């Protein structure tokens, strides 16, 4: 490797402290050079807040003013902390601690536990709900599923706002909380939950902060040690700090003013956990001598993206909105944001996947593309669509679908059920029913639970499995539950493979602070954004800010889309999100100022599948097909199938081999439905194969010869990639 390539791969650190400042504009420089604090940066998305504080630390360290070990940088997620450490290293300031509040507190607690409290540190409780349910039962209060979830959130809120059980009824009344049960009952459950936790020697997520706060408050010797270690504090995303985190920060500071905070009130998206932008907005009154810097130059996004972001904020209301800052793009013009309406969710996902492919073909890297949605359960349909299009992806902020605890548990139960029902008479039509029966015991029901949170997410995961079973049974009518379990295993297994270069799938919450060249904000309908359970004006405003966060993640390409119904053939009664009113072409502004975002018209998604050559007709009865599943099969579901079973099995075996060689999930090669259609149609030439939905030019090129050989009853030659690889060794 030559020195030049090495340098481009690993950029060398700036030569001097002053050189660190070279990459900053005058206001950012003011932040970076105000090393003694207090400093507060109030600025919109993409204006370089994170960059300014990173350079500030690096400048201080390189100039010998800050000792690396004396600086504690606090960011919002573990990933953001990791990225900051990386950037600091690049700037020649490795060794600075960049952590979340939680991980910084946990580290300190572990260190001081033996001295401050004694004995071994308790175990961390992973999930609260179960213990809250037990506390409810002990208190003789019967809670239904939704109440259980809501009482759990109430307990979390109490803990971050430092409300003890006895005070809860009074505080709830004073702050006008929407209480899930009689406040006295909530207080009783809360107190019992705390007792149970203590009895079992466990602590929960909030306890980590609470205990650290407690130790620092009660033990001046411990507080002194911590304070002599950390002298300088920097907090990113300060608009989302909770009262408890603020308390911890105050204790770390111990009256010193060596603090630099940056934030954007318009990006407050964690109010539901007790976070509040008041600390950011009230910084100057707490520190009258603070250096306050405003940044307005947006370095991230094109004027087109910034126009839409400003338009969205123009319609915002409430406290955070009063402090909005109009962004000014520093970049060259780019494409207008696109607005696309689809008939149903699978079509929306397929449409997004198609555009993603086009972007990739035009040179945008997969890792520079993101699909952002409101709730994690929306990811499944995109995982499938991207897999169908052969696009690699990675999930961020959410566990991969097959790694979610409820999905793993469901897998285990289904495996057990498959073993127990090894009845050869079991019909394929029974698979979805069997799956529904097994999953009902774990919280699946035909209708979703009301409200949000863990219970709803869990239901969505299980519903996705039921849909998968339905699709599977349609594709493989002869399959049994055991076959379905094997399919799940196959999918889960390959997802463990590390994805190096892939499109990011993430919730809007998890996308905070990040950026991509191309962003697809999907599912923009009333009920999803704003989500149904956002009832008060303040909750709706938070949903609007979520969309603002999503939109401002895009550097260049921004796509906004929605679907009129969930499933193919649905009634199409959904409405596009109210937040797009006045911005979406052809829509009337709602309420106050509507600023221009996108030009051009709303596009109608084609439904995503091959409909280019006019309607798709059933090849058995000739009816026009409208259901996405039937279109893929190229016939009505109940029309007789002329499946060549042996060919289908040969195709599946070949697909497994290919998938193994390519290190990709089997369905990235071809989905079951496509293989089924191939085994029914038995194409004789490339033309015949090309018209089968799910084949496409790229796959035709790559796999056409193999598939046609299999259809002709010939043996397929060894995978060429494998032999090439062998030759290299
Ligand atoms: P967010 O509110 O989304 O967290 P932010 O204000 O923290 O955004 P950054 O992530 O720091 O913004 O910066 C946005 C992008 O602009 C980054 O790619 C960053 O490198 C770039 N950038 C920031 N300042 C400058 C500058 N002075 N010159 C060139 N590029 C810059
Ligand atoms: Mg940032």
XYZ file of C-alpha atoms and ligand atoms in Angstrom:
761
model
C 0.000 0.000 0.000
C 1.452 3.372 -0.953
C 1.721 6.305 1.406
C -0.816 8.270 -0.601
C -3.556 5.680 -0.368
C -2.787 5.218 3.278
C -3.238 8.941 3.826
C -6.584 9.056 2.101
C -7.837 6.048 4.025
C -6.614 7.361 7.337
C -6.501 11.147 7.164
C -3.709 12.420 9.297
C -4.459 14.722 12.212
C -4.228 18.503 11.695
C -0.663 19.664 12.183
C -1.338 22.086 14.999
C -4.018 23.331 17.349
C -4.655 26.261 15.034
C -5.033 23.915 12.100
C -7.906 22.261 14.001
C -9.754 25.569 13.720
C -9.302 25.739 9.957
C -12.388 23.716 9.258
C -14.699 26.048 11.188
C -16.616 29.206 10.329
C -16.268 32.312 12.556
C -19.156 31.432 14.897
C -18.047 27.834 15.229
C -14.567 29.135 15.980
C -15.990 31.294 18.730
C -17.401 28.103 20.268
C -14.145 26.210 19.852
C -11.989 28.891 21.401
C -14.236 29.732 24.373
C -12.611 26.975 26.371
C -13.396 28.066 29.895
C -17.162 28.060 29.616
C -19.970 28.461 30.213
C -20.879 28.226 26.530
C -24.253 27.599 24.951
C -24.840 26.982 21.276
C -28.390 27.324 20.055
C -28.608 26.254 16.472
C -30.667 24.386 13.932
C -30.049 21.037 12.322
C -26.915 20.586 10.242
C -25.280 23.848 11.315
C -22.241 22.088 12.717
C -22.984 21.959 16.458
C -21.511 18.511 16.895
C -18.596 19.496 14.682
C -18.007 22.679 16.702
C -17.873 20.894 20.082
C -15.685 18.105 18.728
C -13.245 20.660 17.332
C -13.477 22.638 20.571
C -12.296 19.643 22.582
C -9.609 18.809 20.032
C -8.406 22.401 19.918
C -8.234 22.584 23.726
C -6.315 19.329 23.942
C -3.945 20.139 21.088
C -3.271 23.610 22.506
C -2.423 22.010 25.852
C -5.240 23.848 27.628
C -7.387 20.762 28.320
C -6.043 17.494 29.690
C -7.710 14.741 27.616
C -8.617 12.719 30.709
C -10.230 15.720 32.372
C -12.865 16.167 29.664
C -16.196 14.356 29.700
C -18.240 14.689 26.514
C -21.823 13.510 26.871
C -23.826 12.532 23.808
C -27.219 11.004 23.406
C -26.620 7.507 22.122
C -23.812 5.005 22.462
C -23.297 5.201 18.724
C -22.996 8.997 18.748
C -20.459 8.647 21.551
C -18.483 6.153 19.473
C -18.564 8.469 16.465
C -17.362 11.364 18.581
C -14.457 9.323 19.928
C -13.558 8.474 16.345
C -13.667 12.110 15.228
C -11.601 13.173 18.234
C -8.968 10.589 17.398
C -8.839 11.881 13.821
C -8.240 15.373 15.154
C -5.401 14.123 17.313
C -7.291 14.181 20.612
C -7.813 10.532 21.486
C -8.193 9.650 25.133
C -11.126 12.001 25.783
C -14.130 10.279 27.369
C -17.226 10.496 25.151
C -20.169 8.698 26.722
C -23.902 8.753 27.278
C -25.170 9.944 30.653
C -26.103 6.382 31.379
C -22.770 4.806 30.542
C -20.792 7.529 32.313
C -22.918 7.052 35.445
C -22.729 3.266 35.272
C -18.958 3.404 35.076
C -18.696 5.698 38.067
C -21.173 3.657 40.042
C -19.325 0.410 39.395
C -16.120 2.056 40.465
C -17.462 3.573 43.690
C -19.949 0.919 44.728
C -17.664 -1.070 47.058
C -16.457 2.097 48.793
C -19.679 4.109 48.847
C -22.290 1.401 49.364
C -20.445 -1.827 50.003
C -20.870 -5.350 48.701
C -21.451 -6.321 45.131
C -23.272 -4.084 42.708
C -26.855 -5.282 41.995
C -27.792 -6.712 38.638
C -29.351 -4.459 36.022
C -33.053 -5.186 35.354
C -33.478 -5.446 31.578
C -37.261 -5.070 31.305
C -39.543 -3.414 33.815
C -42.958 -4.536 32.642
C -42.878 -7.964 34.252
C -41.936 -6.634 37.651
C -44.571 -3.892 37.391
C -47.168 -6.578 36.634
C -46.062 -8.452 39.717
C -46.216 -5.281 41.791
C -49.755 -4.703 40.518
C -50.788 -8.217 41.523
C -49.217 -7.808 44.978
C -51.063 -4.530 45.435
C -54.271 -6.322 44.395
C -54.761 -3.997 41.451
C -55.745 -5.668 38.246
C -54.152 -4.034 35.195
C -54.991 -4.783 31.611
C -52.182 -4.819 29.057
C -52.452 -1.166 28.108
C -52.683 -0.041 31.708
C -49.632 -2.090 32.499
C -47.672 -0.360 29.787
C -48.931 3.074 30.815
C -48.260 2.522 34.528
C -44.727 1.403 33.608
C -44.181 4.632 31.650
C -45.595 6.590 34.576
C -43.072 4.951 36.897
C -40.276 5.830 34.486
C -41.503 9.383 34.294
C -41.613 9.581 38.118
C -38.060 8.361 38.327
C -36.589 10.768 35.805
C -38.506 13.666 37.312
C -37.457 12.470 40.776
C -40.990 12.056 42.060
C -41.265 9.573 44.941
C -44.380 7.356 45.267
C -45.938 9.380 48.102
C -45.732 12.571 46.054
C -47.072 11.127 42.816
C -50.802 11.912 43.319
C -50.108 15.561 44.137
C -47.491 16.009 41.389
C -49.712 14.286 38.811
C -52.583 16.631 39.668
C -50.369 19.704 39.586
C -48.738 18.901 36.255
C -52.000 17.745 34.669
C -50.728 14.243 33.799
C -52.959 11.974 31.846
C -53.055 9.272 34.545
C -53.702 5.674 33.484
C -55.334 4.707 36.842
C -56.291 6.354 40.110
C -53.054 8.163 41.098
C -53.150 6.574 44.557
C -53.135 3.147 42.894
C -50.249 4.092 40.618
C -48.333 5.299 43.669
C -48.985 1.967 45.428
C -47.801 -0.079 42.467
C -44.753 2.169 42.121
C -43.846 1.709 45.799
C -44.324 -2.082 45.582
C -42.258 -2.244 42.376
C -39.414 -0.454 44.139
C -39.666 -2.838 47.095
C -39.670 -5.957 44.892
C -36.662 -4.670 43.027
C -34.746 -4.075 46.249
C -35.719 -7.502 47.616
C -34.313 -9.157 44.511
C -31.086 -7.189 44.550
C -31.732 -5.492 41.213
C -31.581 -1.966 39.864
C -33.285 -0.574 36.798
C -32.112 1.789 34.080
C -33.161 4.950 35.931
C -31.648 3.699 39.200
C -28.219 3.896 37.630
C -28.607 7.665 37.380
C -30.526 7.986 40.646
C -27.934 6.035 42.627
C -25.046 7.932 41.095
C -26.821 11.168 41.989
C -27.426 9.815 45.502
C -23.791 8.834 46.028
C -22.467 12.148 44.696
C -24.904 14.026 46.936
C -24.276 12.094 50.131
C -20.612 11.310 49.856
C -18.487 14.447 49.473
C -15.365 12.289 49.302
C -16.688 10.436 46.258
C -17.934 13.665 44.693
C -14.497 15.210 45.181
C -12.784 12.312 43.465
C -15.130 12.536 40.476
C -14.774 16.313 40.284
C -11.010 16.215 40.393
C -11.044 13.688 37.570
C -13.481 15.584 35.310
C -13.013 19.303 34.974
C -14.648 20.101 31.648
C -18.051 19.024 30.420
C -19.564 19.133 26.963
C -23.145 18.053 26.256
C -24.539 17.439 22.762
C -28.311 17.342 22.029
C -28.893 19.277 25.235
C -32.542 19.991 24.291
C -33.367 16.433 25.293
C -31.833 16.404 28.760
C -34.073 15.097 31.556
C -34.265 16.659 35.039
C -32.407 13.657 36.423
C -29.599 13.937 33.888
C -29.427 17.662 34.601
C -29.126 16.909 38.319
C -26.252 14.543 37.619
C -24.564 17.142 35.436
C -24.901 19.750 38.217
C -23.317 17.338 40.684
C -20.436 16.605 38.341
C -19.889 20.342 37.966
C -20.155 21.020 41.698
C -20.692 24.747 41.131
C -18.016 25.103 38.431
C -18.957 26.719 35.152
C -16.756 24.718 32.829
C -19.671 23.579 30.740
C -20.459 23.796 27.043
C -23.883 22.729 25.810
C -25.276 22.584 22.284
C -28.806 21.930 21.160
C -31.779 22.775 19.004
C -35.146 23.217 20.717
C -36.824 22.360 17.411
C -35.386 18.871 17.671
C -36.815 18.032 21.101
C -38.168 14.528 20.541
C -37.841 12.810 23.905
C -40.343 14.833 25.988
C -42.265 11.617 26.587
C -39.389 10.436 28.765
C -39.382 13.622 30.856
C -36.806 15.487 28.729
C -37.301 19.206 28.338
C -35.678 21.999 26.287
C -36.066 24.357 29.258
C -32.509 23.759 30.435
C -31.215 24.729 27.007
C -33.476 27.738 26.639
C -32.885 28.881 30.217
C -29.093 28.466 30.064
C -28.372 32.169 29.841
C -30.494 33.000 32.859
C -28.706 30.331 34.890
C -25.320 31.494 33.628
C -25.634 35.218 32.897
C -21.987 35.371 31.782
C -22.352 32.575 29.283
C -21.041 32.907 25.762
C -24.132 32.260 23.658
C -23.541 31.461 20.015
C -26.103 31.026 17.266
C -25.308 29.177 14.070
C -27.533 29.512 11.036
C -25.470 28.240 8.143
C -26.639 24.779 7.236
C -23.691 22.841 5.857
C -25.508 19.560 5.584
C -28.412 19.982 3.200
C -29.219 21.486 -0.179
C -31.398 24.627 -0.387
C -34.263 22.350 -1.484
C -34.092 20.217 1.662
C -33.544 23.277 3.840
C -36.561 24.979 2.220
C -38.781 22.120 3.278
C -37.256 22.032 6.778
C -37.896 25.765 7.196
C -41.424 25.269 5.882
C -42.110 22.555 8.455
C -40.810 24.733 11.278
C -42.816 27.667 9.993
C -45.946 25.743 10.907
C -44.732 24.656 14.341
C -46.248 26.046 17.502
C -45.417 26.051 21.179
C -42.399 26.939 23.269
C -39.762 25.165 21.212
C -41.147 26.705 18.018
C -40.837 30.212 19.441
C -37.071 29.668 19.394
C -36.858 28.329 15.874
C -33.979 29.441 13.715
C -34.346 29.817 9.986
C -31.654 27.766 8.281
C -29.593 29.033 5.350
C -28.155 26.356 3.110
C -24.497 26.596 2.172
C -24.696 23.913 -0.452
C -25.363 23.967 -4.150
C -28.860 23.339 -5.416
C -30.001 19.737 -5.582
C -33.107 17.825 -6.560
C -36.484 18.867 -5.150
C -37.824 16.643 -2.397
C -40.231 14.104 -3.873
C -43.720 13.341 -2.562
C -45.198 9.989 -3.511
C -48.546 8.448 -2.738
C -48.955 4.664 -2.927
C -51.978 2.393 -2.800
C -50.615 0.220 0.021
C -47.598 -0.332 2.263
C -45.934 -3.143 0.300
C -46.210 -0.961 -2.801
C -44.705 1.977 -0.894
C -41.835 -0.208 0.284
C -41.292 -1.638 -3.195
C -41.366 1.900 -4.621
C -38.740 3.049 -2.131
C -36.605 -0.006 -2.880
C -36.823 0.718 -6.594
C -35.708 4.331 -6.120
C -32.916 3.166 -3.854
C -31.699 0.841 -6.575
C -31.760 3.706 -9.053
C -29.781 5.902 -6.683
C -27.254 3.125 -6.166
C -27.005 2.616 -9.917
C -26.301 6.330 -10.252
C -23.401 6.015 -7.834
C -24.857 6.727 -4.361
C -23.417 4.240 -1.877
C -25.859 2.048 0.029
C -24.429 3.256 3.325
C -25.293 6.807 2.282
C -28.998 5.983 2.060
C -31.509 5.681 4.898
C -35.146 4.740 5.267
C -36.672 6.376 8.340
C -39.987 5.457 9.962
C -42.015 6.334 13.043
C -42.127 2.966 14.815
C -39.714 0.061 14.633
C -42.409 -2.358 13.527
C -42.571 -0.528 10.192
C -39.129 -1.876 9.337
C -40.234 -5.391 8.367
C -41.959 -4.468 5.129
C -38.862 -2.465 4.111
C -36.534 -5.296 5.084
C -38.530 -7.523 2.747
C -38.752 -5.006 -0.100
C -35.024 -4.285 0.000
C -34.272 -7.988 0.134
C -36.537 -8.528 -2.894
C -34.641 -5.821 -4.739
C -31.316 -7.384 -3.734
C -30.324 -4.285 -1.721
C -28.290 -4.928 1.439
C -29.507 -3.142 4.555
C -28.715 -2.670 8.213
C -30.918 -1.748 11.135
C -30.015 1.009 13.509
C -31.446 1.773 16.901
C -33.623 -1.291 16.714
C -32.548 -4.855 17.023
C -32.681 -6.762 13.804
C -36.132 -8.172 13.376
C -35.135 -11.757 14.069
C -33.171 -10.719 17.135
C -36.061 -9.005 18.878
C -36.859 -10.907 22.073
C -40.503 -11.493 21.152
C -39.547 -12.788 17.716
C -36.992 -15.166 19.207
C -39.479 -16.347 21.777
C -42.111 -16.829 19.053
C -39.578 -18.847 17.056
C -38.988 -21.141 20.009
C -42.690 -21.654 20.599
C -43.328 -22.350 16.932
C -40.498 -24.867 16.883
C -42.072 -26.622 19.870
C -45.476 -26.596 18.197
C -44.007 -27.949 14.951
C -42.445 -30.858 16.826
C -45.660 -31.586 18.699
C -47.787 -31.573 15.541
C -45.759 -33.812 13.310
C -49.056 -35.016 11.874
C -48.571 -35.853 8.194
C -52.187 -34.896 7.524
C -51.485 -31.305 8.548
C -52.522 -29.210 5.565
C -50.615 -26.232 4.286
C -53.628 -23.970 4.707
C -53.224 -24.711 8.375
C -49.837 -23.002 8.740
C -51.112 -19.430 9.257
C -53.821 -20.726 11.606
C -51.295 -22.708 13.596
C -49.009 -19.682 13.799
C -51.892 -17.465 14.929
C -52.872 -19.989 17.586
C -49.338 -20.197 18.977
C -48.785 -16.441 18.926
C -52.138 -15.584 20.537
C -50.709 -16.952 23.754
C -47.981 -14.331 23.461
C -49.998 -11.211 22.822
C -51.041 -11.493 19.194
C -54.677 -10.646 18.427
C -56.363 -9.798 15.149
C -56.624 -6.153 16.193
C -53.680 -4.127 17.500
C -53.711 -2.985 21.132
C -54.598 0.657 21.615
C -51.747 3.022 22.396
C -48.027 2.786 21.940
C -44.906 1.542 23.572
C -43.516 -1.885 24.170
C -46.847 -3.704 24.022
C -47.699 -2.247 20.654
C -44.197 -2.892 19.277
C -44.454 -6.462 20.444
C -47.825 -6.901 18.785
C -46.463 -5.425 15.555
C -43.594 -7.927 15.559
C -45.960 -10.846 16.084
C -48.345 -9.520 13.418
C -45.397 -9.356 11.019
C -44.712 -13.046 11.728
C -48.358 -13.899 11.051
C -48.178 -12.036 7.735
C -44.991 -13.893 6.909
C -46.771 -17.199 7.607
C -49.635 -16.160 5.332
C -47.265 -15.264 2.515
C -45.329 -18.454 3.069
C -48.423 -20.638 2.900
C -49.500 -18.931 -0.302
C -46.111 -19.453 -1.846
C -45.716 -23.034 -0.691
C -49.171 -24.531 -0.388
C -47.758 -27.940 0.499
C -45.543 -26.703 3.324
C -45.974 -27.596 6.975
C -45.376 -25.671 10.169
C -41.975 -27.350 10.378
C -41.133 -25.926 6.943
C -42.166 -22.479 8.129
C -39.940 -22.815 11.182
C -37.082 -23.865 8.892
C -37.746 -20.782 6.751
C -37.600 -18.585 9.865
C -34.326 -20.195 10.884
C -32.893 -19.679 7.456
C -33.833 -16.011 7.477
C -32.628 -15.470 11.018
C -29.378 -17.317 10.400
C -28.277 -15.229 7.477
C -29.151 -11.977 9.184
C -26.407 -12.646 11.681
C -23.883 -12.140 8.933
C -22.351 -8.706 9.424
C -23.563 -6.202 6.854
C -20.743 -4.021 5.753
C -22.319 -1.791 3.170
C -26.043 -1.436 3.507
C -28.972 0.944 3.456
C -29.836 2.047 6.988
C -33.304 1.302 8.324
C -33.977 3.329 11.448
C -36.700 4.941 13.485
C -36.855 8.728 13.403
C -35.856 8.776 17.066
C -32.728 6.730 16.386
C -31.760 8.945 13.424
C -31.049 11.922 15.648
C -27.707 13.611 14.909
C -26.979 11.442 11.847
C -26.904 12.297 8.131
C -27.081 10.537 4.753
C -26.923 11.603 1.103
C -30.392 10.205 0.490
C -33.198 9.876 3.002
C -36.604 8.245 2.574
C -39.083 9.318 5.224
C -41.865 6.766 4.846
C -45.307 6.022 6.243
C -46.339 9.686 6.413
C -50.022 9.213 7.159
C -52.320 10.526 9.830
C -52.210 7.966 12.624
C -48.550 7.161 12.055
C -47.136 10.693 12.007
C -48.633 12.114 14.131
C -49.080 8.754 15.780
C -52.621 7.982 16.975
C -51.799 8.374 20.620
C -50.416 11.894 20.257
C -53.485 13.666 21.595
C -52.508 16.944 23.201
C -51.221 19.886 21.172
C -47.809 19.458 22.757
C -47.688 15.773 21.783
C -48.650 16.638 18.206
C -45.930 19.292 18.110
C -43.391 16.699 19.202
C -44.493 14.533 16.275
C -43.960 17.482 13.952
C -40.462 17.923 15.363
C -39.821 14.240 14.664
C -40.575 14.853 11.006
C -38.285 17.897 11.098
C -35.516 15.689 12.490
C -36.159 13.150 9.722
C -36.149 15.698 6.896
C -32.971 17.397 8.132
C -31.019 14.118 8.004
C -30.837 14.383 4.185
C -27.876 15.975 2.473
C -29.227 15.852 -1.044
C -32.015 13.446 -1.958
C -35.161 13.502 0.116
C -38.191 11.378 -0.530
C -41.442 11.594 1.428
C -44.110 8.972 0.925
C -47.297 7.481 2.298
C -49.712 4.676 1.508
C -53.489 4.934 1.419
C -54.051 1.506 2.953
C -51.999 -1.019 4.851
C -52.471 -4.076 2.671
C -53.026 -4.569 -1.028
C -56.707 -4.365 -1.875
C -57.467 -2.260 1.239
C -60.034 0.509 1.178
C -57.498 3.285 0.892
C -59.005 5.496 3.559
C -55.783 6.839 5.011
C -54.833 10.478 4.690
C -51.379 11.958 4.175
C -49.873 13.494 7.304
C -51.259 16.909 8.232
C -47.670 18.103 8.589
C -47.327 18.036 4.805
C -50.326 20.304 4.287
C -49.221 23.426 2.483
C -45.850 21.863 1.677
C -46.970 18.888 -0.366
C -47.787 20.119 -3.878
C -51.486 20.526 -4.411
C -52.366 20.688 -0.717
C -53.857 23.641 1.111
C -51.895 25.064 4.001
C -53.230 24.274 7.414
C -53.321 27.066 9.951
C -50.509 29.610 10.032
C -47.658 30.265 7.638
C -47.075 27.681 4.987
C -43.741 28.000 3.295
C -42.824 26.460 -0.012
C -41.003 23.208 0.246
C -41.191 21.154 -2.854
C -42.102 22.052 -6.357
C -43.398 19.587 -8.876
C -46.365 17.350 -8.299
C -47.219 14.465 -6.038
C -46.215 11.321 -7.801
C -48.384 8.256 -7.799
C -46.412 5.180 -7.006
C -46.923 2.455 -9.539
C -47.452 -0.125 -6.895
C -43.833 -0.946 -7.267
C -44.143 -4.191 -9.174
C -43.948 -4.815 -12.848
C -46.946 -3.070 -14.223
C -45.078 -1.300 -16.929
C -46.619 -3.295 -19.720
C -50.226 -2.627 -18.668
C -52.334 -4.694 -16.285
C -51.122 -8.126 -15.225
C -53.595 -10.875 -16.077
C -54.028 -14.223 -14.363
C -52.389 -16.739 -16.662
C -54.999 -19.346 -15.748
C -58.337 -17.486 -15.891
C -57.319 -14.163 -17.482
C -58.718 -11.911 -14.717
C -56.903 -8.588 -14.138
C -54.815 -8.926 -11.015
C -54.596 -6.150 -8.439
C -53.306 -7.921 -5.334
C -49.507 -7.619 -5.028
C -49.205 -11.247 -3.977
C -51.239 -12.472 -6.931
C -49.288 -10.278 -9.306
C -46.113 -11.920 -8.126
C -47.643 -15.365 -8.604
C -49.005 -14.257 -12.000
C -52.316 -15.945 -11.241
C -55.280 -15.709 -8.826
C -54.449 -17.383 -5.581
C -57.332 -19.818 -5.914
C -56.807 -20.626 -9.568
C -55.337 -24.100 -9.993
C -51.572 -24.225 -9.792
C -49.620 -26.163 -12.362
C -46.598 -26.281 -10.159
C -43.724 -28.580 -11.108
C -42.927 -29.633 -7.542
C -39.657 -31.318 -8.411
C -38.461 -28.240 -10.287
C -39.498 -26.041 -7.353
C -37.431 -28.153 -4.970
C -34.452 -28.082 -7.358
C -34.730 -24.302 -7.582
C -34.826 -24.021 -3.802
C -31.781 -26.227 -3.388
C -29.934 -24.178 -6.019
C -30.974 -20.967 -4.243
C -29.564 -22.183 -0.912
C -26.233 -22.883 -2.606
C -26.186 -19.455 -4.233
C -27.090 -17.732 -0.993
C -24.300 -19.535 0.810
C -21.757 -18.625 -1.837
C -22.830 -14.997 -1.943
C -23.138 -14.746 1.831
C -26.623 -13.297 1.448
C -30.064 -14.322 2.681
C -31.761 -16.814 0.372
C -34.550 -14.383 -0.391
C -32.008 -11.903 -1.751
C -31.410 -14.415 -4.535
C -35.119 -14.981 -5.239
C -38.124 -14.975 -2.936
C -40.223 -18.088 -2.580
C -42.990 -16.494 -4.571
C -40.699 -15.808 -7.503
C -39.339 -19.374 -7.433
C -42.905 -20.638 -7.317
C -43.857 -18.592 -10.354
C -40.753 -19.884 -12.182
C -41.621 -23.474 -11.310
C -45.155 -22.931 -12.576
C -44.307 -21.063 -15.774
C -41.156 -23.106 -16.602
C -39.766 -20.398 -18.926
C -37.822 -21.648 -21.913
C -35.809 -18.555 -22.669
C -34.554 -15.307 -21.139
C -37.614 -13.428 -22.436
C -39.954 -15.802 -20.642
C -37.943 -15.544 -17.447
C -37.683 -11.745 -17.593
C -41.450 -11.196 -17.372
C -41.702 -13.052 -14.068
C -42.099 -10.512 -11.262
C -39.069 -10.463 -8.990
C -36.594 -11.378 -11.748
C -35.455 -8.003 -13.137
C -32.524 -7.206 -15.401
C -29.831 -7.573 -12.770
C -30.980 -10.955 -11.562
C -31.553 -12.135 -15.104
C -27.959 -11.311 -15.834
C -26.635 -12.980 -12.755
C -28.826 -16.051 -12.406
C -30.659 -16.363 -15.748
C -28.458 -19.071 -17.233
C -28.657 -21.237 -14.093
C -32.409 -20.907 -13.746
C -33.080 -21.650 -17.417
C -30.819 -24.693 -17.213
C -32.737 -25.946 -14.188
C -36.044 -25.345 -15.973
C -34.763 -27.327 -18.938
C -33.928 -30.186 -16.577
C -30.178 -29.730 -16.933
C -27.692 -29.839 -14.105
C -26.268 -26.479 -13.095
C -22.515 -25.985 -13.232
C -20.567 -25.139 -10.097
C -21.058 -21.551 -9.027
C -18.614 -19.469 -11.046
C -17.824 -17.141 -8.121
C -16.808 -20.076 -6.006
C -14.393 -21.400 -8.614
C -12.941 -17.947 -9.197
C -12.361 -17.599 -5.500
C -10.741 -21.018 -5.455
C -8.446 -20.022 -8.287
C -7.228 -16.981 -6.433
C -6.095 -18.901 -3.423
P -27.795 18.072 14.153
O -28.651 19.175 14.704
O -28.531 17.288 13.120
O -27.149 17.263 15.218
P -25.325 19.515 13.848
O -25.634 20.945 14.046
O -24.720 18.798 14.965
O -26.628 18.787 13.306
P -23.079 18.550 12.339
O -23.471 17.129 12.305
O -22.004 18.960 13.263
O -24.392 19.442 12.573
O -22.692 19.065 10.901
C -23.507 18.814 9.773
C -22.644 18.566 8.544
O -22.061 19.773 8.104
C -21.501 17.622 8.816
O -21.288 16.828 7.680
C -20.342 18.552 9.066
O -19.098 17.942 8.801
C -20.637 19.672 8.084
N -20.069 20.965 8.529
C -20.352 21.610 9.671
N -19.662 22.758 9.767
C -18.913 22.849 8.648
C -17.981 23.798 8.153
N -17.681 24.909 8.811
N -17.425 23.551 6.965
C -17.723 22.431 6.276
N -18.593 21.507 6.676
C -19.179 21.691 7.857
Mg -25.342 17.125 16.050
